[in-house]
Amino acid sequence: MGSAPAPFFEIGKKAKDILTKDYYFNHKFSLATISAAGLGITATGVKLDDVFVGDISTQYKSGKTTVDVKVDTNSNVSTTVTVNEIVSGAKTTFSYKIPDQKSGKLDVQYLHDHVAINSSIGLNTIPVLELAAAIGSRKFGIGAEVGFDSTSATFTKYNAGISFNQHDFSTALILADKGETVKASYIHFLDPLNRSAVAAEMIHRLKTSENSFTIGTSHALDPLTLVKARLSNNGKLAVLCQHEWRPKSLLTLSAEYDPKAIISPSRLGLALALKP
């Protein structure tokens, strides 16, 4: 399905990743390992101010089926079962959370030569229905998504977007928040070998005529070290340095300065991911 368009939720994602991915301003630790039998275990801990939360997740793959189970510090148990290629181009996911009896959900993704469809339905008596579709190709795509709450007989969301992609740049235009927000994004890849890129996103809110924008950049100092920076129109400046100190093990340092914050204008974050 190499010629199929990206799913709707990926419209504008390349620029968004430059501007937001891996920026973290608290403390996070994760440890992942996998057994010879194919069972993967990941433990994650996050310190949010003075509160520590965490979870343990396991993943098991067998043929076309993947089973994920996660238990968090609030005793919530989340289970996700994914089956690939039931029919060509289709992926089906069933998810459920205990003790929330209304959390059951069935997702189906289908990719064809010029279409990508994602659908979701809640597995309860009065479900929420969601459908997203994109048509086109890897170079050009247009799509939309809708959500419908059968309890209140109202639309929970309706968004639309268009994207244009080339080997050295990608641009997207999205009408979001039920038609109340326009988002435009652009990313230019300067040097793929050094992962150098610049990106920008502008947001216009139609009801208030409010505008906001963010610009950012990324560059690999060497094959193992990536640095990123971003600047928003409100004056917030953030920088990130990520180092792969061993294969698939990452140390990420993030910092943000907000000139309008009186009590604590600066924030620092540390994330450590270990994969033995």
mmCIF file of C-alpha atoms in Angstrom, residues 14-248:
data_model
loop_
_atom_site.group_PDB
_atom_site.id
_atom_site.type_symbol
_atom_site.label_atom_id
_atom_site.label_comp_id
_atom_site.label_asym_id
_atom_site.label_seq_id
_atom_site.Cartn_x
_atom_site.Cartn_y
_atom_site.Cartn_z
ATOM 1 C CA LYS A 14 5.357 15.728 10.161
ATOM 2 C CA ALA A 15 5.423 19.396 11.110
ATOM 3 C CA LYS A 16 3.709 18.662 14.449
ATOM 4 C CA ASP A 17 6.424 16.145 15.345
ATOM 5 C CA ILE A 18 9.147 18.754 14.847
ATOM 6 C CA LEU A 19 7.274 21.230 17.054
ATOM 7 C CA THR A 20 6.050 18.975 19.865
ATOM 8 C CA LYS A 21 7.447 15.413 19.809
ATOM 9 C CA ASP A 22 9.691 14.439 22.759
ATOM 10 C CA TYR A 23 9.378 17.824 24.492
ATOM 11 C CA TYR A 24 8.767 16.869 28.101
ATOM 12 C CA PHE A 25 9.030 19.184 31.115
ATOM 13 C CA ASN A 26 8.725 16.760 34.025
ATOM 14 C CA HIS A 27 10.664 13.606 34.861
ATOM 15 C CA LYS A 28 10.003 10.342 33.064
ATOM 16 C CA PHE A 29 11.655 6.928 33.167
ATOM 17 C CA SER A 30 10.851 3.856 31.107
ATOM 18 C CA LEU A 31 12.433 0.416 30.894
ATOM 19 C CA ALA A 32 11.551 -2.016 28.109
ATOM 20 C CA THR A 33 12.691 -5.572 27.577
ATOM 21 C CA ILE A 34 11.626 -8.549 25.484
ATOM 22 C CA SER A 35 11.917 -12.258 26.215
ATOM 23 C CA ALA A 36 13.044 -14.975 23.853
ATOM 24 C CA ALA A 37 9.406 -16.084 23.590
ATOM 25 C CA GLY A 38 8.418 -12.699 22.167
ATOM 26 C CA LEU A 39 6.849 -11.213 25.319
ATOM 27 C CA GLY A 40 7.682 -7.521 25.697
ATOM 28 C CA ILE A 41 7.464 -5.768 29.080
ATOM 29 C CA THR A 42 7.659 -1.995 29.598
ATOM 30 C CA ALA A 43 7.633 -0.167 32.956
ATOM 31 C CA THR A 44 7.075 3.592 32.932
ATOM 32 C CA GLY A 45 7.211 6.100 35.764
ATOM 33 C CA VAL A 46 6.399 9.800 35.596
ATOM 34 C CA LYS A 47 6.916 12.449 38.272
ATOM 35 C CA LEU A 48 4.434 15.306 37.876
ATOM 36 C CA ASP A 49 5.472 17.959 40.396
ATOM 37 C CA ASP A 50 5.219 16.034 43.697
ATOM 38 C CA VAL A 51 3.035 13.222 42.342
ATOM 39 C CA PHE A 52 4.468 9.982 40.946
ATOM 40 C CA VAL A 53 2.407 7.869 38.549
ATOM 41 C CA GLY A 54 3.370 4.847 36.537
ATOM 42 C CA ASP A 55 2.258 1.786 34.627
ATOM 43 C CA ILE A 56 3.453 -1.627 33.511
ATOM 44 C CA SER A 57 2.548 -2.888 30.070
ATOM 45 C CA THR A 58 3.119 -6.177 28.298
ATOM 46 C CA GLN A 59 2.962 -6.988 24.605
ATOM 47 C CA TYR A 60 2.810 -10.378 22.950
ATOM 48 C CA LYS A 61 2.902 -11.029 19.204
ATOM 49 C CA SER A 62 1.835 -14.241 17.556
ATOM 50 C CA GLY A 63 1.478 -14.328 13.803
ATOM 51 C CA LYS A 64 -0.864 -11.517 12.766
ATOM 52 C CA THR A 65 -2.145 -10.916 16.304
ATOM 53 C CA THR A 66 -0.730 -8.535 18.926
ATOM 54 C CA VAL A 67 -2.028 -8.373 22.510
ATOM 55 C CA ASP A 68 -1.205 -5.380 24.752
ATOM 56 C CA VAL A 69 -2.096 -5.241 28.460
ATOM 57 C CA LYS A 70 -1.378 -2.217 30.664
ATOM 58 C CA VAL A 71 -1.852 -1.753 34.417
ATOM 59 C CA ASP A 72 -1.425 1.708 35.951
ATOM 60 C CA THR A 73 -1.061 3.022 39.500
ATOM 61 C CA ASN A 74 -4.810 3.715 39.694
ATOM 62 C CA SER A 75 -5.501 -0.014 39.195
ATOM 63 C CA ASN A 76 -6.887 0.494 35.708
ATOM 64 C CA VAL A 77 -6.298 -2.456 33.379
ATOM 65 C CA SER A 78 -6.299 -1.714 29.649
ATOM 66 C CA THR A 79 -6.312 -4.492 27.062
ATOM 67 C CA THR A 80 -5.845 -4.063 23.315
ATOM 68 C CA VAL A 81 -5.956 -6.848 20.742
ATOM 69 C CA THR A 82 -4.818 -6.032 17.197
ATOM 70 C CA VAL A 83 -5.188 -8.336 14.208
ATOM 71 C CA ASN A 84 -3.437 -7.405 10.948
ATOM 72 C CA GLU A 85 -4.445 -8.399 7.455
ATOM 73 C CA ILE A 86 -7.737 -10.174 8.190
ATOM 74 C CA VAL A 87 -8.279 -9.140 4.613
ATOM 75 C CA SER A 88 -5.649 -7.422 2.502
ATOM 76 C CA GLY A 89 -4.983 -3.895 3.732
ATOM 77 C CA ALA A 90 -7.154 -4.162 6.869
ATOM 78 C CA LYS A 91 -6.209 -3.904 10.543
ATOM 79 C CA THR A 92 -8.707 -4.523 13.361
ATOM 80 C CA THR A 93 -8.238 -3.442 16.975
ATOM 81 C CA PHE A 94 -10.364 -4.286 20.011
ATOM 82 C CA SER A 95 -9.721 -2.395 23.250
ATOM 83 C CA TYR A 96 -11.233 -2.547 26.725
ATOM 84 C CA LYS A 97 -10.485 -0.935 30.094
ATOM 85 C CA ILE A 98 -11.346 -2.310 33.530
ATOM 86 C CA PRO A 99 -13.242 -1.146 35.645
ATOM 87 C CA ASP A 100 -14.817 1.173 33.023
ATOM 88 C CA GLN A 101 -17.531 -1.068 31.577
ATOM 89 C CA LYS A 102 -18.383 1.429 28.805
ATOM 90 C CA SER A 103 -14.828 1.702 27.450
ATOM 91 C CA GLY A 104 -14.999 -1.182 24.966
ATOM 92 C CA LYS A 105 -14.193 -0.063 21.425
ATOM 93 C CA LEU A 106 -13.667 -1.635 18.032
ATOM 94 C CA ASP A 107 -11.405 0.109 15.493
ATOM 95 C CA VAL A 108 -10.932 -0.883 11.866
ATOM 96 C CA GLN A 109 -8.322 0.586 9.529
ATOM 97 C CA TYR A 110 -8.311 -0.098 5.797
ATOM 98 C CA LEU A 111 -5.685 1.012 3.289
ATOM 99 C CA HIS A 112 -6.043 0.669 -0.460
ATOM 100 C CA ASP A 113 -4.249 2.147 -3.452
ATOM 101 C CA HIS A 114 -5.914 5.557 -3.200
ATOM 102 C CA VAL A 115 -7.985 5.473 -0.016
ATOM 103 C CA ALA A 116 -7.397 5.202 3.736
ATOM 104 C CA ILE A 117 -10.369 4.592 6.051
ATOM 105 C CA ASN A 118 -10.440 4.522 9.857
ATOM 106 C CA SER A 119 -13.619 3.681 11.745
ATOM 107 C CA SER A 120 -14.409 3.275 15.431
ATOM 108 C CA ILE A 121 -17.493 2.172 17.343
ATOM 109 C CA GLY A 122 -18.075 1.968 21.088
ATOM 110 C CA LEU A 123 -19.086 -1.478 22.260
ATOM 111 C CA ASN A 124 -22.020 -0.506 24.464
ATOM 112 C CA THR A 125 -25.766 -0.086 24.121
ATOM 113 C CA ILE A 126 -25.558 3.557 22.988
ATOM 114 C CA PRO A 127 -22.218 3.794 21.178
ATOM 115 C CA VAL A 128 -20.166 6.690 19.880
ATOM 116 C CA LEU A 129 -19.400 6.279 16.182
ATOM 117 C CA GLU A 130 -16.354 7.757 14.463
ATOM 118 C CA LEU A 131 -15.308 7.626 10.817
ATOM 119 C CA ALA A 132 -12.297 9.155 9.044
ATOM 120 C CA ALA A 133 -11.363 8.834 5.391
ATOM 121 C CA ALA A 134 -8.621 10.160 3.118
ATOM 122 C CA ILE A 135 -8.294 9.820 -0.641
ATOM 123 C CA GLY A 136 -5.421 10.588 -2.995
ATOM 124 C CA SER A 137 -1.843 9.379 -2.864
ATOM 125 C CA ARG A 138 1.304 9.747 -0.780
ATOM 126 C CA LYS A 139 1.968 13.059 -2.539
ATOM 127 C CA PHE A 140 -1.525 14.546 -2.284
ATOM 128 C CA GLY A 141 -4.372 13.713 0.027
ATOM 129 C CA ILE A 142 -7.686 15.141 1.142
ATOM 130 C CA GLY A 143 -9.781 13.795 3.981
ATOM 131 C CA ALA A 144 -12.363 14.341 6.691
ATOM 132 C CA GLU A 145 -13.536 12.824 9.967
ATOM 133 C CA VAL A 146 -16.806 12.837 11.875
ATOM 134 C CA GLY A 147 -17.895 11.624 15.292
ATOM 135 C CA PHE A 148 -21.511 10.930 16.287
ATOM 136 C CA ASP A 149 -22.863 10.394 19.808
ATOM 137 C CA SER A 150 -25.933 8.198 19.523
ATOM 138 C CA THR A 151 -26.958 9.077 23.106
ATOM 139 C CA SER A 152 -27.549 12.760 22.403
ATOM 140 C CA ALA A 153 -27.888 12.366 18.602
ATOM 141 C CA THR A 154 -25.225 15.051 18.119
ATOM 142 C CA PHE A 155 -21.941 15.261 16.264
ATOM 143 C CA THR A 156 -18.979 15.191 18.633
ATOM 144 C CA LYS A 157 -16.571 16.357 15.924
ATOM 145 C CA TYR A 158 -16.260 17.087 12.239
ATOM 146 C CA ASN A 159 -12.945 18.090 10.739
ATOM 147 C CA ALA A 160 -11.400 18.203 7.278
ATOM 148 C CA GLY A 161 -7.890 18.529 5.895
ATOM 149 C CA ILE A 162 -5.707 18.552 2.817
ATOM 150 C CA SER A 163 -1.996 17.765 2.454
ATOM 151 C CA PHE A 164 0.661 18.049 -0.220
ATOM 152 C CA ASN A 165 3.935 16.142 0.132
ATOM 153 C CA GLN A 166 7.219 16.131 -1.772
ATOM 154 C CA HIS A 167 10.589 14.603 -0.927
ATOM 155 C CA ASP A 168 11.884 17.909 0.504
ATOM 156 C CA PHE A 169 8.758 19.515 1.982
ATOM 157 C CA SER A 170 5.248 18.858 3.245
ATOM 158 C CA THR A 171 2.352 21.241 3.824
ATOM 159 C CA ALA A 172 -1.130 20.796 5.269
ATOM 160 C CA LEU A 173 -4.308 22.780 5.859
ATOM 161 C CA ILE A 174 -6.835 21.565 8.447
ATOM 162 C CA LEU A 175 -10.297 22.813 9.412
ATOM 163 C CA ALA A 176 -10.707 21.611 13.010
ATOM 164 C CA ASP A 177 -12.862 22.024 16.141
ATOM 165 C CA LYS A 178 -16.147 21.674 14.232
ATOM 166 C CA GLY A 179 -15.123 24.298 11.715
ATOM 167 C CA GLU A 180 -14.043 26.865 14.325
ATOM 168 C CA THR A 181 -10.267 26.586 13.853
ATOM 169 C CA VAL A 182 -8.015 26.729 10.806
ATOM 170 C CA LYS A 183 -4.543 25.184 11.096
ATOM 171 C CA ALA A 184 -1.832 25.571 8.457
ATOM 172 C CA SER A 185 1.520 23.800 8.748
ATOM 173 C CA TYR A 186 4.685 23.527 6.676
ATOM 174 C CA ILE A 187 7.889 21.530 7.035
ATOM 175 C CA HIS A 188 11.006 21.752 4.870
ATOM 176 C CA PHE A 189 13.651 19.036 4.992
ATOM 177 C CA LEU A 190 17.024 20.730 4.583
ATOM 178 C CA ASP A 191 19.387 17.765 4.919
ATOM 179 C CA PRO A 192 17.939 14.251 5.396
ATOM 180 C CA LEU A 193 21.358 12.834 6.371
ATOM 181 C CA ASN A 194 21.594 15.211 9.335
ATOM 182 C CA ARG A 195 17.819 15.162 9.966
ATOM 183 C CA SER A 196 17.821 18.932 9.503
ATOM 184 C CA ALA A 197 14.395 20.474 9.056
ATOM 185 C CA VAL A 198 12.419 23.618 9.782
ATOM 186 C CA ALA A 199 8.690 23.658 10.493
ATOM 187 C CA ALA A 200 5.967 26.178 11.208
ATOM 188 C CA GLU A 201 2.331 26.015 12.281
ATOM 189 C CA MET A 202 -0.208 28.849 12.309
ATOM 190 C CA ILE A 203 -3.602 28.611 14.014
ATOM 191 C CA HIS A 204 -6.514 30.961 13.372
ATOM 192 C CA ARG A 205 -9.660 30.789 15.523
ATOM 193 C CA LEU A 206 -12.594 32.010 13.499
ATOM 194 C CA LYS A 207 -14.889 33.026 16.386
ATOM 195 C CA THR A 208 -12.362 35.203 18.187
ATOM 196 C CA SER A 209 -10.125 36.096 15.201
ATOM 197 C CA GLU A 210 -7.197 35.052 17.408
ATOM 198 C CA ASN A 211 -3.962 34.016 15.704
ATOM 199 C CA SER A 212 -1.047 32.021 17.041
ATOM 200 C CA PHE A 213 2.023 30.502 15.465
ATOM 201 C CA THR A 214 4.992 28.326 16.316
ATOM 202 C CA ILE A 215 8.235 27.819 14.416
ATOM 203 C CA GLY A 216 10.798 25.117 15.095
ATOM 204 C CA THR A 217 13.837 23.326 13.806
ATOM 205 C CA SER A 218 15.754 20.079 14.312
ATOM 206 C CA HIS A 219 19.316 19.017 13.504
ATOM 207 C CA ALA A 220 21.425 15.954 14.252
ATOM 208 C CA LEU A 221 24.823 16.905 15.673
ATOM 209 C CA ASP A 222 25.974 13.352 14.990
ATOM 210 C CA PRO A 223 24.226 10.024 14.248
ATOM 211 C CA LEU A 224 23.353 9.646 17.950
ATOM 212 C CA THR A 225 22.507 13.204 19.060
ATOM 213 C CA LEU A 226 19.523 15.294 17.979
ATOM 214 C CA VAL A 227 18.808 18.883 18.996
ATOM 215 C CA LYS A 228 15.533 20.756 18.510
ATOM 216 C CA ALA A 229 14.245 24.246 19.242
ATOM 217 C CA ARG A 230 10.907 26.041 18.918
ATOM 218 C CA LEU A 231 9.583 29.558 19.418
ATOM 219 C CA SER A 232 5.943 30.590 19.823
ATOM 220 C CA ASN A 233 4.356 33.965 19.222
ATOM 221 C CA ASN A 234 3.686 34.317 22.982
ATOM 222 C CA GLY A 235 7.445 34.389 23.575
ATOM 223 C CA LYS A 236 7.852 30.823 24.839
ATOM 224 C CA LEU A 237 11.199 29.332 23.820
ATOM 225 C CA ALA A 238 11.918 25.609 24.167
ATOM 226 C CA VAL A 239 15.004 23.537 23.404
ATOM 227 C CA LEU A 240 15.628 19.792 23.432
ATOM 228 C CA CYS A 241 18.666 17.554 23.258
ATOM 229 C CA GLN A 242 18.235 13.804 22.737
ATOM 230 C CA HIS A 243 21.120 11.350 22.832
ATOM 231 C CA GLU A 244 21.004 7.649 21.979
ATOM 232 C CA TRP A 245 23.710 6.532 24.418
ATOM 233 C CA ARG A 246 23.162 2.876 23.557
ATOM 234 C CA PRO A 247 21.055 1.189 20.850
ATOM 235 C CA LYS A 248 17.387 2.217 21.301
#
